[in-house]
Coordinates of C-alpha atoms in Angstrom, one line a residue:
M19 CA -12.0 -19.8 -8.5
A20 CA -8.7 -20.8 -7.0
K21 CA -6.3 -23.4 -8.4
K22 CA -5.3 -26.3 -6.4
H23 CA -1.6 -25.7 -5.7
I24 CA 0.6 -28.0 -3.7
K25 CA 3.3 -25.7 -2.4
T26 CA 6.7 -26.7 -1.4
E27 CA 8.2 -23.2 -1.5
V28 CA 7.2 -19.8 -0.4
K29 CA 6.1 -17.8 -3.4
P30 CA 7.7 -14.3 -3.6
L31 CA 4.6 -12.5 -4.9
P32 CA 1.7 -13.4 -2.6
T33 CA -1.1 -11.0 -1.7
K34 CA -4.1 -11.1 0.6
R35 CA -6.3 -11.9 -2.4
Q36 CA -3.9 -14.2 -4.2
L37 CA -6.6 -16.9 -4.7
S38 CA -9.3 -14.6 -6.1
R39 CA -10.3 -15.0 -9.7
H40 CA -9.4 -11.4 -10.5
R41 CA -5.8 -11.8 -9.2
R42 CA -5.5 -15.0 -11.1
Q43 CA -6.6 -13.3 -14.3
Q44 CA -3.9 -10.6 -13.8
R45 CA -1.3 -13.3 -13.4
I46 CA -2.4 -15.1 -16.6
Q47 CA -2.3 -11.8 -18.5
H48 CA 1.2 -11.2 -17.3
I49 CA 2.2 -14.7 -18.4
I50 CA 0.7 -14.2 -21.8
Y51 CA 2.5 -10.9 -22.2
I52 CA 5.8 -12.6 -21.4
T53 CA 5.2 -15.5 -23.8
G54 CA 3.9 -13.4 -26.6
A55 CA 6.6 -10.7 -26.4
V56 CA 9.4 -13.2 -26.3
F57 CA 8.2 -15.4 -29.1
L58 CA 7.3 -12.5 -31.4
A59 CA 11.0 -11.5 -31.1
L60 CA 12.1 -15.1 -31.6
L61 CA 10.1 -15.9 -34.6
I62 CA 11.2 -12.7 -36.4
G63 CA 14.8 -13.4 -35.7
F64 CA 15.6 -10.7 -33.1
I65 CA 16.8 -13.3 -30.5
G66 CA 19.6 -15.3 -31.8
Y67 CA 19.1 -18.4 -29.7
G68 CA 21.5 -21.1 -31.0
Y69 CA 21.6 -24.8 -30.4
W70 CA 23.4 -25.8 -27.3
D71 CA 26.5 -27.1 -29.0
E72 CA 28.3 -28.0 -25.9
Q73 CA 27.6 -31.1 -23.8
V74 CA 25.1 -30.3 -21.0
R75 CA 25.0 -32.7 -18.1
P76 CA 21.5 -34.2 -17.6
F77 CA 19.3 -32.4 -15.0
S78 CA 17.0 -35.2 -14.0
Q79 CA 15.7 -33.9 -10.8
P80 CA 11.9 -33.0 -10.9
A81 CA 11.2 -29.3 -11.1
A82 CA 7.4 -29.2 -11.4
K83 CA 4.3 -31.4 -11.7
I84 CA 1.3 -30.2 -13.7
N85 CA -1.8 -32.3 -13.8
G86 CA 0.2 -35.4 -12.9
V87 CA 3.0 -34.8 -15.5
T88 CA 6.5 -34.2 -14.1
Y89 CA 8.8 -31.7 -15.8
D90 CA 12.5 -32.1 -14.9
M91 CA 15.2 -29.5 -14.3
D92 CA 16.5 -29.9 -17.8
Y93 CA 13.1 -28.8 -19.2
Y94 CA 12.9 -26.0 -16.6
I95 CA 16.3 -24.7 -17.4
K96 CA 15.7 -24.6 -21.2
F97 CA 12.3 -23.0 -20.7
L98 CA 13.9 -20.4 -18.5
E99 CA 16.7 -19.6 -20.9
L100 CA 14.2 -19.4 -23.8
Y101 CA 11.7 -17.1 -22.1
S102 CA 14.3 -14.8 -20.4
G103 CA 16.5 -14.4 -23.5
G104 CA 18.3 -11.1 -23.6
Q105 CA 17.1 -10.0 -20.1
D106 CA 19.2 -9.0 -17.1
A107 CA 19.5 -10.9 -13.8
T108 CA 16.5 -9.2 -12.2
Q109 CA 14.2 -9.8 -15.1
T110 CA 15.4 -13.4 -15.4
A111 CA 14.6 -14.0 -11.7
T112 CA 11.1 -12.5 -12.4
V113 CA 10.6 -15.0 -15.2
A114 CA 11.8 -17.8 -13.0
N115 CA 9.3 -16.9 -10.3
N116 CA 6.5 -17.3 -12.9
L117 CA 8.0 -20.1 -14.9
V118 CA 6.0 -23.0 -13.6
N119 CA 2.9 -21.1 -14.4
I120 CA 4.3 -20.3 -17.9
I121 CA 4.8 -24.0 -18.4
E122 CA 1.3 -24.6 -17.2
Y123 CA -0.1 -22.0 -19.6
S124 CA 1.8 -23.5 -22.5
T125 CA 0.4 -26.9 -21.6
A126 CA -3.1 -25.6 -21.3
V127 CA -3.0 -23.9 -24.7
R128 CA -1.8 -27.1 -26.4
K129 CA -4.5 -29.2 -24.8
A130 CA -7.4 -26.8 -25.2
A131 CA -6.8 -25.4 -28.7
P132 CA -8.0 -28.5 -30.5
E133 CA -11.3 -28.2 -28.7
L134 CA -11.9 -25.1 -30.9
G135 CA -10.6 -26.8 -34.0
F136 CA -7.0 -25.4 -34.0
T137 CA -3.8 -27.5 -34.5
V138 CA -0.3 -27.0 -35.7
S139 CA 1.1 -29.2 -38.5
N140 CA 4.5 -30.7 -38.5
D141 CA 5.5 -28.4 -41.4
E142 CA 4.4 -25.3 -39.5
L143 CA 6.3 -26.4 -36.3
N144 CA 9.5 -27.3 -38.2
S145 CA 9.4 -24.0 -40.1
A146 CA 9.0 -22.0 -36.9
L147 CA 11.8 -23.9 -35.1
K148 CA 14.1 -23.3 -38.1
T149 CA 13.2 -19.6 -38.2
A150 CA 13.9 -19.2 -34.5
A151 CA 17.1 -21.3 -34.8
L152 CA 15.8 -23.7 -32.1
P153 CA 16.7 -27.4 -31.9
N154 CA 14.0 -30.0 -32.5
E155 CA 13.7 -31.0 -28.9
E156 CA 10.6 -31.5 -26.8
V157 CA 10.8 -28.3 -24.7
Y158 CA 11.1 -26.2 -27.8
R159 CA 8.4 -28.0 -29.7
D160 CA 6.1 -27.5 -26.7
A161 CA 6.9 -23.8 -26.5
V162 CA 6.7 -23.0 -30.2
T163 CA 3.5 -25.1 -30.6
S164 CA 1.7 -23.2 -27.8
T165 CA 2.8 -19.9 -29.3
L166 CA 1.6 -20.8 -32.8
L167 CA -1.7 -22.0 -31.4
A168 CA -2.2 -18.8 -29.4
G169 CA -1.5 -16.7 -32.5
K170 CA -4.1 -18.7 -34.5
L171 CA -6.7 -18.5 -31.7
L172 CA -6.3 -14.8 -31.3
Q173 CA -6.4 -14.0 -35.0
D174 CA -8.8 -16.6 -36.4
Y175 CA -11.2 -17.3 -33.4
F176 CA -11.3 -14.6 -30.8
D177 CA -10.9 -11.7 -33.2
K178 CA -14.1 -12.8 -34.8
Q179 CA -15.9 -12.6 -31.4
V180 CA -15.3 -8.9 -31.3
P181 CA -17.7 -6.8 -33.5
S182 CA -16.5 -3.9 -35.6
S183 CA -19.2 -1.6 -34.0
I184 CA -21.4 -1.9 -31.0
E185 CA -23.5 0.2 -28.5
Q186 CA -21.2 2.3 -26.4
V187 CA -21.4 5.0 -23.7
E188 CA -18.9 7.5 -22.5
A189 CA -19.3 7.6 -18.8
Q190 CA -18.0 8.9 -15.5
A191 CA -18.3 7.2 -12.1
L192 CA -17.4 7.5 -8.4
F193 CA -17.8 5.1 -5.5
V194 CA -18.7 6.2 -1.9
E195 CA -19.4 4.4 1.3
S196 CA -23.1 5.4 1.9
T197 CA -26.1 7.1 0.4
D198 CA -25.6 10.1 2.8
I199 CA -22.3 10.8 1.1
A200 CA -23.7 10.1 -2.3
K201 CA -26.4 12.7 -1.7
D202 CA -23.8 15.2 -0.6
V203 CA -22.0 14.6 -3.9
M204 CA -25.2 14.9 -5.9
D205 CA -25.9 18.3 -4.2
R206 CA -22.5 19.6 -5.1
L207 CA -22.9 18.4 -8.7
A208 CA -26.3 20.2 -8.9
A209 CA -24.6 23.3 -7.6
G210 CA -22.1 23.2 -10.5
D211 CA -19.1 21.3 -9.1
N212 CA -16.9 19.3 -11.5
F213 CA -17.5 15.6 -11.5
T214 CA -13.8 14.9 -12.1
S215 CA -12.7 16.9 -9.0
L216 CA -15.4 15.3 -6.9
A217 CA -14.4 11.8 -8.0
T218 CA -10.8 12.6 -7.0
E219 CA -11.9 13.9 -3.7
Y220 CA -14.6 11.3 -2.8
S221 CA -14.2 8.1 -4.7
L222 CA -13.0 5.2 -2.5
E223 CA -12.3 2.9 -5.5
S224 CA -8.8 3.2 -6.8
I225 CA -9.4 3.3 -10.6
T226 CA -12.1 6.0 -10.5
Q227 CA -10.3 8.0 -7.9
S228 CA -7.0 8.1 -9.9
N229 CA -8.8 8.8 -13.2
G230 CA -11.0 11.5 -11.9
G231 CA -14.0 9.2 -12.5
N232 CA -13.5 9.1 -16.2
L233 CA -14.2 5.6 -17.7
G234 CA -14.0 6.6 -21.3
W235 CA -16.1 4.8 -24.0
L236 CA -17.5 1.5 -22.7
P237 CA -18.7 -1.1 -25.3
K238 CA -21.7 -3.0 -24.0
G239 CA -20.9 -6.5 -22.9
F240 CA -17.2 -5.9 -22.6
T241 CA -16.8 -3.8 -19.4
D242 CA -15.3 -6.7 -17.6
I243 CA -12.3 -6.6 -19.9
L244 CA -11.8 -2.8 -20.2
L245 CA -12.4 -2.0 -16.5
G246 CA -10.4 -4.7 -14.8
S247 CA -11.3 -5.2 -11.2
I248 CA -14.5 -3.2 -11.4
G249 CA -15.6 -4.6 -14.8
N250 CA -18.1 -7.0 -13.2
S251 CA -19.5 -4.4 -10.8
A252 CA -22.7 -2.4 -11.2
L253 CA -20.8 -0.5 -14.0
K254 CA -21.5 -3.5 -16.2
D255 CA -25.1 -2.4 -16.5
V256 CA -25.9 1.0 -14.9
P257 CA -24.2 3.2 -17.6
F258 CA -26.3 1.6 -20.4
T259 CA -29.6 2.6 -18.6
L260 CA -28.8 6.3 -18.7
E261 CA -29.1 9.0 -21.3
P262 CA -26.5 11.6 -22.1
G263 CA -26.3 14.1 -19.2
E264 CA -28.2 11.9 -16.8
L265 CA -26.9 11.1 -13.4
S266 CA -27.8 7.8 -11.7
Q267 CA -29.3 7.4 -8.3
P268 CA -26.9 5.9 -5.7
T269 CA -26.5 2.3 -6.7
F270 CA -25.4 -0.2 -4.1
D271 CA -22.6 -2.6 -5.1
G272 CA -21.3 -5.3 -2.6
T273 CA -18.6 -6.5 -4.9
V274 CA -16.2 -3.5 -4.8
T275 CA -13.4 -3.5 -2.2
K276 CA -12.2 -0.2 -0.6
S277 CA -9.5 0.7 1.9
L278 CA -11.9 1.9 4.6
G279 CA -13.9 0.5 7.4
Y280 CA -15.3 1.4 10.7
W281 CA -14.8 -0.3 14.1
V282 CA -17.2 -0.4 17.0
V283 CA -15.6 -2.1 20.0
Q284 CA -16.5 -3.0 23.6
V285 CA -14.3 -3.8 26.5
T286 CA -15.6 -6.9 28.3
E287 CA -12.9 -7.2 31.0
K288 CA -9.8 -5.5 32.4
D289 CA -6.7 -7.1 33.9
P290 CA -3.6 -5.3 35.4
T291 CA -1.3 -7.5 33.4
K292 CA -3.1 -8.3 30.2
G293 CA -4.9 -5.0 29.8
S294 CA -8.4 -4.8 28.3
H295 CA -10.2 -7.7 26.7
V296 CA -11.9 -6.4 23.6
R297 CA -14.5 -7.5 21.1
G298 CA -15.4 -5.6 18.0
I299 CA -17.4 -5.2 14.8
L300 CA -16.0 -4.0 11.5
T301 CA -18.4 -2.4 9.0
G302 CA -18.1 -0.8 5.6
S303 CA -19.6 2.5 6.4
R304 CA -20.1 5.0 9.2
H305 CA -23.9 4.8 8.7
D306 CA -23.8 1.0 9.4
A307 CA -21.5 1.4 12.3
D308 CA -23.8 4.0 14.0
E309 CA -26.8 1.6 13.5
L310 CA -24.9 -1.3 15.0
R311 CA -23.7 0.7 18.0
D312 CA -27.3 1.7 18.7
K313 CA -28.3 -2.0 18.6
I314 CA -25.5 -3.0 21.0
V315 CA -26.4 -0.2 23.5
A316 CA -30.0 -1.3 23.2
G317 CA -29.0 -4.7 24.4
E318 CA -29.0 -6.8 21.2
D319 CA -26.6 -9.8 21.3
F320 CA -23.1 -8.7 20.3
A321 CA -22.0 -12.1 19.0
T322 CA -25.1 -12.3 16.8
L323 CA -24.6 -8.9 15.4
V324 CA -20.9 -9.8 14.7
K325 CA -21.9 -12.9 12.9
D326 CA -24.5 -11.1 10.7
Y327 CA -22.6 -7.9 10.0
S328 CA -18.9 -7.8 10.7
Q329 CA -16.5 -7.8 7.8
D330 CA -13.5 -8.9 9.9
S331 CA -13.5 -12.6 8.9
V332 CA -11.2 -13.7 11.8
S333 CA -13.0 -12.1 14.7
A334 CA -16.4 -12.8 13.1
Q335 CA -15.7 -16.5 13.8
L336 CA -15.0 -15.8 17.4
G337 CA -18.0 -13.7 18.3
G338 CA -16.1 -10.5 17.7
D339 CA -13.2 -11.4 20.1
L340 CA -10.2 -9.3 19.3
G341 CA -8.1 -10.4 22.3
W342 CA -6.2 -8.4 25.0
T343 CA -4.6 -5.0 24.6
G344 CA -1.5 -6.1 26.5
E345 CA 1.9 -7.1 25.1
S346 CA 1.8 -9.2 21.9
G347 CA -2.0 -8.7 21.9
I348 CA -4.1 -6.4 19.7
I349 CA -1.9 -4.6 17.1
N350 CA -4.5 -2.7 15.2
R351 CA -3.9 0.9 16.1
V352 CA -7.4 2.1 15.6
V353 CA -8.8 -0.7 17.8
L354 CA -6.2 0.1 20.5
K355 CA -6.9 3.8 20.5
L356 CA -10.6 3.0 20.9
A357 CA -10.2 0.4 23.6
L358 CA -7.6 1.8 25.9
P359 CA -9.7 4.6 27.5
L360 CA -12.9 2.5 27.8
E361 CA -14.2 1.1 31.0
S362 CA -15.5 -2.5 31.2
G363 CA -18.8 -2.9 29.4
T364 CA -18.6 0.4 27.6
V365 CA -19.2 0.6 23.8
S366 CA -17.0 2.9 21.7
Q367 CA -18.1 5.4 19.2
P368 CA -17.4 4.3 15.6
A369 CA -13.9 5.0 14.3
A370 CA -12.6 4.9 10.7
D371 CA -9.7 2.6 9.8
T372 CA -7.9 3.0 6.4
S373 CA -5.5 0.2 7.1
I374 CA -8.0 -2.5 6.4
E375 CA -10.3 -3.4 3.5
T376 CA -14.1 -3.7 3.4
Q377 CA -16.5 -4.4 0.7
G378 CA -19.6 -2.5 -0.4
G379 CA -20.6 1.0 -1.2
F380 CA -22.6 3.1 -3.7
W381 CA -21.9 4.2 -7.3
L382 CA -22.8 7.5 -8.8
V383 CA -22.6 7.2 -12.6
R384 CA -23.1 9.9 -15.2
V385 CA -23.2 9.4 -19.0
I386 CA -21.6 12.0 -21.2
N387 CA -22.3 10.6 -24.7
K388 CA -24.1 7.5 -26.1
D389 CA -23.9 5.9 -29.5
E390 CA -26.0 2.9 -30.5
N391 CA -23.5 1.7 -33.1
R392 CA -20.1 3.2 -32.5
A393 CA -17.1 1.7 -34.3
L394 CA -14.4 0.1 -32.2
D395 CA -10.9 1.4 -32.9
D396 CA -8.1 -1.1 -33.6
T397 CA -6.5 -0.7 -30.2
T398 CA -9.8 -1.4 -28.4
R399 CA -10.6 -4.3 -30.6
Q400 CA -7.2 -5.8 -29.9
T401 CA -7.7 -5.3 -26.2
L402 CA -11.0 -7.0 -26.3
R403 CA -9.7 -9.9 -28.4
N404 CA -6.8 -10.5 -26.0
G405 CA -9.2 -10.2 -23.0
L406 CA -11.5 -12.9 -24.4
F407 CA -8.5 -15.1 -24.9
D408 CA -7.3 -14.5 -21.4
K409 CA -10.7 -15.3 -19.9
W410 CA -10.9 -18.5 -22.0
I411 CA -7.4 -19.8 -21.0
T412 CA -8.0 -18.8 -17.4
E413 CA -11.1 -20.9 -17.3
K414 CA -9.3 -23.8 -18.8
M415 CA -6.6 -23.6 -16.1
K416 CA -8.8 -23.0 -13.1
N417 CA -8.8 -26.6 -12.0
D418 CA -5.2 -27.4 -12.8
S419 CA -3.2 -29.1 -10.1
V420 CA 0.2 -27.5 -10.0
E421 CA 3.1 -28.5 -7.8
T422 CA 6.4 -26.7 -7.7
L423 CA 9.1 -29.1 -6.7
L424 CA 12.2 -26.8 -6.7
S425 CA 13.6 -25.4 -3.5
E426 CA 14.7 -21.8 -3.4
D427 CA 18.3 -22.9 -3.6
Q428 CA 17.6 -25.0 -6.8
K429 CA 15.7 -22.1 -8.4
S430 CA 18.6 -19.7 -7.6
W431 CA 21.0 -22.2 -9.1
A432 CA 18.9 -22.4 -12.3
I433 CA 18.8 -18.6 -12.6
N434 CA 22.6 -18.4 -12.1
Y435 CA 23.2 -21.2 -14.6
V436 CA 21.2 -19.4 -17.3
I437 CA 22.8 -16.0 -16.6
N438 CA 26.3 -17.5 -16.7
R439 CA 25.7 -19.3 -20.0
R440 CA 25.1 -15.9 -21.6
G441 CA 28.6 -14.9 -20.7

């Protein structure tokens, strides 16, 4: 679920799926990594951050507003210097690009931790400030408090949510566009082909394709943490229904995104100047594209089919209208290649497009081993503990209102100021 951001600057790291929950979790994990790594070093004395013993002019201009609370440039500068300590200019700029969200994270931890019964005493705070050689100022109290609370939560709360042993399966999986292709893969497996090589060849999902389909040992109930973007897919359940050596039937999953789709287009009009006027349908598989083409040729309403089936969100709102092929018109190369030779009223054959993303396909899953009560190793337990913390704090932050008030020039000035202070 997306946060409500009021943006006054262009963020340097946007993606097409910036507002999705998964991308948000990745960003929070990155923030937690930065905060944890820096403060671990601080609190054990590796970063010698001394008190600013020279007079610093007040930086009163607002830098950010989080849930109605304004943080000024002075706060921002000190946070940036603290969290980028010992890093070069490029790394400092990276921290600066995430700094408003780091401040938000720090605020969220301090607010939410007491709900689970965790607080930091004045003695604990003062001791940590002294250990890190930090002055007793608001910005440092905030940063250290959130770090101490995060440590307590991880060790004394979320660690206890992870069992020492649990049902686990060792599994392999690959993801294809249709049952027809899934059956081809099943036939090759039956003939003795290697699952790993087939996953590399056929899987349209990036994790299973790059890993040769090997998922490793999966603890039941925690796949969402270990498998990242595919953790809440059908892989959450299917592997645990199988016995060792068993291969699943093709299992549809509409949640998985792949870099493949199929266009079926029709030219509705031709003009000497503007070229061809085109409408189209984007589907997730060749099988679906063939079926939709047959329906169009048979006379079914194009706009209705687009509304019901097309995965191109923009043209789906326009009855499939993709515009004209002339100058400054359609830029998709696959669509152009399909449309240019067509006469008015003609429907194209389906064509694959690997430059776009569509959702949906079929999993094939095979279980190699199964253990009803397998021990979790220390690394996996730590990963699961941290993942539970990430999910918890992400949920707490999902409705935050965050406004960045710095211009790009102000942010650049802040970065240069911090770098120059290091000498």
